[in-house]
Short mmCIF file of C-alpha atoms in Angstrom, two decimals:
data_model
loop_
_atom_site.label_atom_id
_atom_site.label_comp_id
_atom_site.label_asym_id
_atom_site.label_seq_id
_atom_site.Cartn_x
_atom_site.Cartn_y
_atom_site.Cartn_z
CA MET A 1 5.27 35.02 -104.12
CA GLU A 2 6.14 31.35 -104.04
CA ALA A 3 5.04 28.41 -101.94
CA ARG A 4 8.25 28.58 -99.92
CA HIS A 5 7.33 32.08 -98.76
CA LEU A 6 4.06 30.72 -97.39
CA ARG A 7 5.90 27.90 -95.62
CA TYR A 8 8.39 30.35 -94.10
CA ALA A 9 5.59 32.56 -92.76
CA VAL A 10 3.69 29.61 -91.28
CA ALA A 11 6.87 28.24 -89.68
CA LEU A 12 7.62 31.62 -88.10
CA ALA A 13 4.07 31.89 -86.77
CA ASP A 14 4.28 28.38 -85.32
CA HIS A 15 7.70 28.79 -83.66
CA GLN A 16 7.51 32.53 -82.82
CA HIS A 17 11.29 32.66 -83.19
CA PHE A 18 13.45 33.23 -86.27
CA GLY A 19 16.12 30.72 -85.26
CA ARG A 20 13.74 27.89 -84.49
CA ALA A 21 11.63 28.64 -87.57
CA ALA A 22 14.73 28.66 -89.79
CA ALA A 23 15.83 25.28 -88.42
CA SER A 24 12.37 23.80 -89.05
CA VAL A 25 12.44 24.74 -92.74
CA GLY A 26 16.09 23.84 -93.24
CA ILE A 27 17.67 27.24 -93.87
CA ALA A 28 19.81 29.65 -91.86
CA GLN A 29 18.28 32.46 -89.82
CA PRO A 30 19.55 35.45 -91.89
CA PRO A 31 18.02 34.18 -95.18
CA LEU A 32 14.74 33.53 -93.39
CA SER A 33 14.69 37.07 -92.01
CA LYS A 34 15.34 38.46 -95.50
CA GLN A 35 12.61 36.30 -97.05
CA ILE A 36 10.03 37.40 -94.46
CA ALA A 37 10.98 41.05 -94.98
CA ALA A 38 10.67 40.63 -98.75
CA LEU A 39 7.27 38.97 -98.28
CA GLU A 40 6.06 41.87 -96.16
CA ARG A 41 7.17 44.33 -98.83
CA GLU A 42 5.29 42.36 -101.49
CA VAL A 43 2.14 42.13 -99.37
CA GLY A 44 2.43 45.81 -98.44
CA ALA A 45 1.90 45.26 -94.73
CA ARG A 46 3.86 44.21 -91.67
CA LEU A 47 2.98 40.58 -91.00
CA PHE A 48 4.96 40.03 -87.76
CA ASP A 49 5.81 42.06 -84.69
CA ARG A 50 9.42 41.46 -83.61
CA THR A 51 9.55 41.75 -79.80
CA PRO A 52 12.11 40.78 -77.12
CA HIS A 53 9.71 38.01 -76.09
CA GLY A 54 9.24 36.52 -79.56
CA VAL A 55 7.84 37.07 -83.03
CA PHE A 56 4.06 37.31 -83.27
CA PRO A 57 1.64 37.79 -86.20
CA THR A 58 0.00 41.18 -86.60
CA ALA A 59 -3.66 41.52 -87.55
CA ALA A 60 -2.54 41.56 -91.19
CA GLY A 61 -0.33 38.56 -90.48
CA ARG A 62 -3.16 36.54 -88.98
CA ALA A 63 -5.33 37.22 -92.04
CA PHE A 64 -2.45 36.29 -94.35
CA LEU A 65 -1.61 33.12 -92.42
CA ALA A 66 -5.19 31.84 -92.56
CA ARG A 67 -5.06 31.95 -96.34
CA ALA A 68 -1.49 30.68 -96.45
CA ARG A 69 -2.33 27.57 -94.42
CA THR A 70 -5.31 26.85 -96.68
CA ALA A 71 -3.18 27.33 -99.80
CA LEU A 72 -0.46 25.00 -98.49
CA ALA A 73 -3.03 22.38 -97.57
CA GLU A 74 -4.54 22.58 -101.07
CA MET A 75 -1.11 22.29 -102.65
CA SER A 76 -0.38 19.22 -100.57
CA ALA A 77 -3.74 17.70 -101.48
CA ALA A 78 -3.09 18.46 -105.15
CA THR A 79 0.18 16.54 -104.98
CA VAL A 80 -1.53 13.58 -103.31
CA ASP A 81 -4.39 13.62 -105.82
CA ALA A 82 -1.97 13.79 -108.76
CA GLY A 83 -0.08 10.78 -107.42
CA ARG A 84 -3.28 8.79 -106.96
CA ALA A 85 -4.44 9.62 -110.47
CA ALA A 86 -1.06 8.65 -111.94
CA ARG A 87 -1.29 5.28 -110.18
CA GLY A 88 -4.85 4.68 -111.38
CA GLU A 89 -6.28 5.00 -107.88
CA THR A 90 -8.82 7.68 -108.82
CA GLY A 91 -10.83 8.50 -111.90
CA ARG A 92 -13.55 6.65 -113.79
CA LEU A 93 -13.84 3.33 -115.63
CA ARG A 94 -16.84 2.64 -117.89
CA LEU A 95 -17.39 -1.05 -118.57
CA GLY A 96 -19.90 -2.65 -120.92
CA PHE A 97 -20.53 -6.37 -120.56
CA VAL A 98 -22.76 -9.26 -121.62
CA ALA A 99 -24.85 -10.78 -118.86
CA SER A 100 -23.07 -14.14 -118.90
CA ALA A 101 -19.81 -12.41 -117.91
CA LEU A 102 -21.44 -11.83 -114.52
CA LEU A 103 -21.21 -15.57 -113.95
CA GLU A 104 -17.46 -15.56 -114.59
CA PRO A 105 -15.02 -13.80 -114.42
CA LEU A 106 -16.48 -10.36 -113.60
CA PRO A 107 -17.50 -11.07 -109.99
CA THR A 108 -13.93 -11.77 -108.88
CA VAL A 109 -12.40 -9.14 -111.19
CA LEU A 110 -14.73 -6.32 -110.11
CA GLY A 111 -14.55 -7.41 -106.48
CA ARG A 112 -10.78 -7.22 -106.40
CA PHE A 113 -10.64 -4.00 -108.43
CA GLY A 114 -13.14 -2.34 -106.09
CA ARG A 115 -11.14 -3.35 -103.02
CA GLU A 116 -7.84 -2.17 -104.47
CA ARG A 117 -9.19 0.98 -106.16
CA PRO A 118 -12.09 2.15 -103.96
CA ARG A 119 -11.77 5.74 -105.22
CA VAL A 120 -12.32 4.80 -108.86
CA ARG A 121 -15.89 5.42 -110.03
CA LEU A 122 -17.22 2.40 -111.91
CA GLY A 123 -19.81 2.88 -114.63
CA LEU A 124 -21.25 -0.58 -115.36
CA HIS A 125 -23.52 -1.17 -118.35
CA GLU A 126 -25.04 -4.49 -119.37
CA MET A 127 -25.33 -4.61 -123.16
CA GLY A 128 -24.97 -6.90 -126.14
CA THR A 129 -21.64 -7.45 -127.85
CA GLY A 130 -22.35 -5.32 -130.92
CA GLN A 131 -23.72 -2.48 -128.81
CA SER A 132 -20.72 -2.46 -126.47
CA THR A 133 -18.29 -2.52 -129.41
CA ALA A 134 -19.99 0.51 -130.94
CA ALA A 135 -19.95 2.33 -127.60
CA LEU A 136 -16.28 1.52 -127.13
CA LEU A 137 -15.36 2.86 -130.57
CA ALA A 138 -17.42 6.00 -129.91
CA GLY A 139 -15.53 6.67 -126.68
CA GLU A 140 -18.59 6.01 -124.52
CA LEU A 141 -16.96 3.00 -122.84
CA ASP A 142 -13.40 2.30 -121.70
CA VAL A 143 -13.66 -1.50 -121.69
CA ALA A 144 -16.06 -3.95 -123.32
CA VAL A 145 -16.56 -7.61 -122.44
CA GLY A 146 -18.44 -9.40 -125.20
CA LEU A 147 -18.77 -12.71 -126.98
CA GLY A 148 -16.50 -13.34 -129.93
CA PRO A 149 -14.08 -10.85 -131.50
CA PRO A 150 -15.39 -7.32 -132.12
CA ARG A 151 -16.80 -6.86 -135.61
CA GLY A 152 -17.40 -3.88 -137.86
CA ALA A 153 -15.67 -0.76 -139.04
CA GLY A 154 -12.99 0.56 -136.71
CA VAL A 155 -12.29 -2.62 -134.75
CA GLU A 156 -8.69 -2.52 -135.99
CA THR A 157 -8.18 0.30 -133.46
CA LEU A 158 -9.02 -2.02 -130.58
CA VAL A 159 -6.96 -4.45 -128.53
CA SER A 160 -8.89 -7.65 -127.82
CA VAL A 161 -7.98 -10.69 -125.74
CA THR A 162 -9.84 -13.86 -124.80
CA ILE A 163 -10.66 -14.03 -121.08
CA GLY A 164 -12.90 -17.11 -121.13
CA ARG A 165 -13.90 -20.10 -123.24
CA ASP A 166 -17.18 -21.96 -123.11
CA HIS A 167 -19.30 -24.69 -124.67
CA LEU A 168 -22.99 -25.41 -125.02
CA VAL A 169 -25.05 -26.98 -122.22
CA ALA A 170 -28.75 -27.53 -121.65
CA VAL A 171 -30.61 -26.53 -118.49
CA VAL A 172 -33.95 -27.97 -117.40
CA GLY A 173 -36.22 -27.88 -114.38
CA ARG A 174 -36.02 -30.70 -111.87
CA ALA A 175 -39.33 -32.15 -113.08
CA HIS A 176 -38.16 -32.43 -116.70
CA ARG A 177 -37.37 -35.88 -118.05
CA PHE A 178 -33.78 -34.80 -118.83
CA ALA A 179 -33.15 -34.01 -115.16
CA GLY A 180 -30.58 -36.40 -113.72
CA GLN A 181 -29.00 -37.17 -117.10
CA PRO A 182 -25.33 -36.08 -117.35
CA THR A 183 -25.54 -35.68 -121.13
CA ILE A 184 -28.16 -35.39 -123.86
CA ALA A 185 -27.69 -35.86 -127.59
CA LEU A 186 -28.64 -33.38 -130.26
CA GLU A 187 -31.48 -35.60 -131.43
CA GLN A 188 -33.08 -35.37 -127.99
CA LEU A 189 -33.69 -31.66 -128.57
CA ARG A 190 -36.14 -32.49 -131.34
CA ASN A 191 -39.71 -31.45 -130.47
CA GLN A 192 -38.51 -29.76 -127.27
CA GLN A 193 -39.56 -26.23 -126.38
CA LEU A 194 -36.21 -24.46 -126.51
CA ILE A 195 -35.24 -21.36 -124.54
CA VAL A 196 -32.45 -19.27 -126.08
CA ALA A 197 -31.01 -15.80 -125.78
CA PRO A 198 -31.09 -13.50 -128.82
CA ASP A 199 -28.04 -13.50 -131.11
CA GLU A 200 -26.94 -10.12 -129.80
CA GLU A 201 -26.67 -11.41 -126.23
CA GLU A 202 -25.37 -14.95 -126.85
CA PRO A 203 -24.16 -15.07 -130.45
CA GLY A 204 -23.48 -18.53 -131.78
CA ILE A 205 -26.27 -20.62 -130.28
CA ALA A 206 -29.05 -19.60 -132.67
CA ALA A 207 -26.64 -19.69 -135.61
CA TRP A 208 -25.57 -23.18 -134.57
CA LEU A 209 -29.17 -24.36 -134.43
CA ARG A 210 -29.93 -22.91 -137.87
CA ALA A 211 -26.99 -24.81 -139.33
CA LEU A 212 -28.14 -28.19 -138.03
CA PRO A 213 -29.27 -30.73 -140.61
CA GLY A 214 -32.83 -31.87 -140.89
CA ASP A 215 -35.68 -30.22 -139.06
CA LEU A 216 -33.85 -29.39 -135.81
CA ALA A 217 -33.25 -25.89 -137.14
CA ARG A 218 -37.01 -25.36 -137.23
CA GLU A 219 -37.13 -25.63 -133.44
CA LEU A 220 -35.99 -22.02 -133.41
CA GLU A 221 -39.27 -20.89 -134.94
CA THR A 222 -41.13 -21.73 -131.74
CA ALA A 223 -38.26 -21.14 -129.30
CA THR A 224 -38.78 -18.89 -126.29
CA VAL A 225 -36.38 -15.96 -126.52
CA ALA A 226 -34.99 -14.97 -123.14
CA ARG A 227 -33.16 -11.74 -122.44
CA ASP A 228 -30.03 -13.37 -121.05
CA VAL A 229 -28.63 -16.49 -119.36
CA HIS A 230 -30.21 -15.61 -116.03
CA THR A 231 -33.67 -15.53 -117.63
CA ILE A 232 -32.96 -18.80 -119.46
CA ILE A 233 -32.23 -20.48 -116.12
CA GLY A 234 -35.30 -18.97 -114.49
CA LEU A 235 -37.64 -20.07 -117.29
CA ALA A 236 -36.14 -23.56 -117.28
CA ALA A 237 -36.77 -23.74 -113.52
CA CYS A 238 -40.41 -22.86 -114.21
CA GLY A 239 -40.71 -25.84 -116.56
CA VAL A 240 -41.06 -23.77 -119.72
CA GLY A 241 -38.64 -25.95 -121.69
CA VAL A 242 -34.98 -26.74 -122.36
CA GLY A 243 -32.65 -23.79 -122.01
CA LEU A 244 -29.50 -23.64 -124.13
CA GLY A 245 -26.57 -21.56 -123.01
CA PRO A 246 -22.91 -21.45 -122.00
CA SER A 247 -21.46 -23.89 -119.48
CA ARG A 248 -20.79 -20.92 -117.18
CA MET A 249 -24.44 -21.34 -116.19
CA SER A 250 -23.29 -24.15 -113.91
CA LEU A 251 -21.88 -21.47 -111.59
CA THR A 252 -25.39 -20.43 -110.56
CA ALA A 253 -25.73 -23.63 -108.44
CA ARG A 254 -29.52 -23.44 -108.28
CA ALA A 255 -31.26 -26.39 -106.62
CA ASP A 256 -34.32 -26.17 -108.90
CA VAL A 257 -32.50 -26.77 -112.20
CA TRP A 258 -30.34 -29.46 -113.78
CA LEU A 259 -27.55 -28.92 -116.34
CA CYS A 260 -26.74 -31.47 -119.05
CA GLU A 261 -23.79 -31.58 -121.39
CA VAL A 262 -24.85 -31.58 -125.05
CA THR A 263 -23.15 -34.05 -127.38
CA PRO A 264 -21.36 -33.64 -129.63
CA ARG A 265 -19.60 -30.91 -127.65
CA THR A 266 -20.11 -27.51 -129.26
CA ALA A 267 -17.74 -24.61 -128.60
CA LEU A 268 -19.34 -21.19 -128.19
CA PRO A 269 -17.86 -17.77 -129.01
CA GLU A 270 -15.07 -16.82 -126.61
CA LEU A 271 -15.56 -14.23 -123.91
CA THR A 272 -13.49 -11.31 -125.15
CA LEU A 273 -12.20 -8.17 -123.43
CA SER A 274 -11.58 -5.15 -125.66
CA PHE A 275 -10.32 -1.60 -125.24
CA ARG A 276 -9.00 1.18 -127.45
CA THR A 277 -5.35 0.87 -128.42
CA ASP A 278 -4.68 4.58 -127.83
CA ASP A 279 -6.22 4.59 -124.35
CA ARG A 280 -3.28 4.84 -121.96
CA SER A 281 -5.15 6.04 -118.90
CA PRO A 282 -3.77 4.86 -115.54
CA VAL A 283 -7.22 3.61 -114.53
CA LEU A 284 -7.41 1.33 -117.56
CA ALA A 285 -3.86 0.12 -116.85
CA ALA A 286 -4.89 -0.68 -113.26
CA PHE A 287 -7.95 -2.59 -114.48
CA LEU A 288 -5.80 -4.61 -116.88
CA ASP A 289 -3.49 -5.43 -113.97
CA THR A 290 -6.50 -6.85 -112.15
CA ILE A 291 -7.42 -8.90 -115.21
CA ARG A 292 -3.89 -10.30 -115.29
CA ALA A 293 -4.07 -11.18 -111.60
CA GLN A 294 -7.50 -12.82 -111.72
CA CYS A 295 -7.29 -14.48 -115.14
CA ALA A 296 -3.94 -16.24 -114.94
CA THR A 297 -3.94 -17.51 -118.52
CA VAL A 298 -4.61 -14.07 -119.98
CA GLY A 299 -1.50 -12.13 -118.95
CA THR A 300 0.98 -13.15 -121.66
CA ALA A 301 -1.54 -12.86 -124.50
CA LEU A 302 -2.72 -9.47 -123.22
CA ASP A 303 0.82 -8.11 -122.92
CA THR A 304 1.71 -9.34 -126.40
CA ARG A 305 -1.36 -7.79 -128.02
CA VAL A 306 -0.93 -4.47 -126.21
CA SER A 307 2.76 -4.30 -127.13
CA ARG A 308 2.16 -5.04 -130.80
CA ALA A 309 -0.82 -2.74 -131.15
CA ARG A 310 0.84 0.24 -129.46
CA ALA A 311 4.11 -0.30 -131.30
CA GLY A 312 2.16 0.09 -134.53
CA LEU A 313 0.39 3.15 -133.17
CA ASP A 314 3.69 4.79 -132.15
CA ARG A 315 5.54 3.95 -135.38
CA PRO A 316 6.40 7.14 -137.33
CA ARG A 317 4.28 7.58 -140.42
CA GLY A 318 6.15 8.66 -143.53
#
């Protein structure tokens, strides 16, 4: 029994006439009559009564047709679902990210992806860069957004691309004496209560402070360690001290804090998107399309890295 047999039976039940049913399924009447007869032999019961007034389902036919309609509907749904999955419109995407990526560019990226792929289930996990890299390599994540290039064993199996660059700024509460100043110099940080994120969350800032000459590095010994950039801003607003973080913090636009550029200008680790080279899932491909659309400067670099990495993966090994 094939799907066409089910369609023929349903068409005959709907039209109650061999000629009209045959026309609706695109075959001649004699072949349709033969196919229905063959179907009845296979089922082992007469499915239709042929009368001068039309062709009508028997009790066995009505039972058969109920199942046939369900089966055809499921087959149609299966085809639709397969097409959606192939286009990356369904499935799951697990994303690990550092908190500062929620300032930029994740809000616009995830917003657009959610609108264009509402059937995709998003698993979102805030975590440090090292943790997200390990989870990505272990297959627990599909995409990781961290700070700086992935490090450690196995990172050669990843494709990574920069999706954002940043530099150091200071944030203070409106009552602080730095408030209103467009810039502050390094020396002005001396004897200030600093607020910083741990290395795992914002790598580079603490290391930069440790490398400073003189006793500025010792400011870290008494620094307040905040969980992430959002906590840094909140503590600065409370007057706890001078928060140090990425310039993306300016996107928070809070009225109770002031941001100052720090001179000399200090570049921070780049915001980096990574995924496994051998992951060719349609959902990942759709997410990368969104990255290309929302991060205009990323597209060429992303395409080049993906092409090179997968060419190496596909190269025959001798």
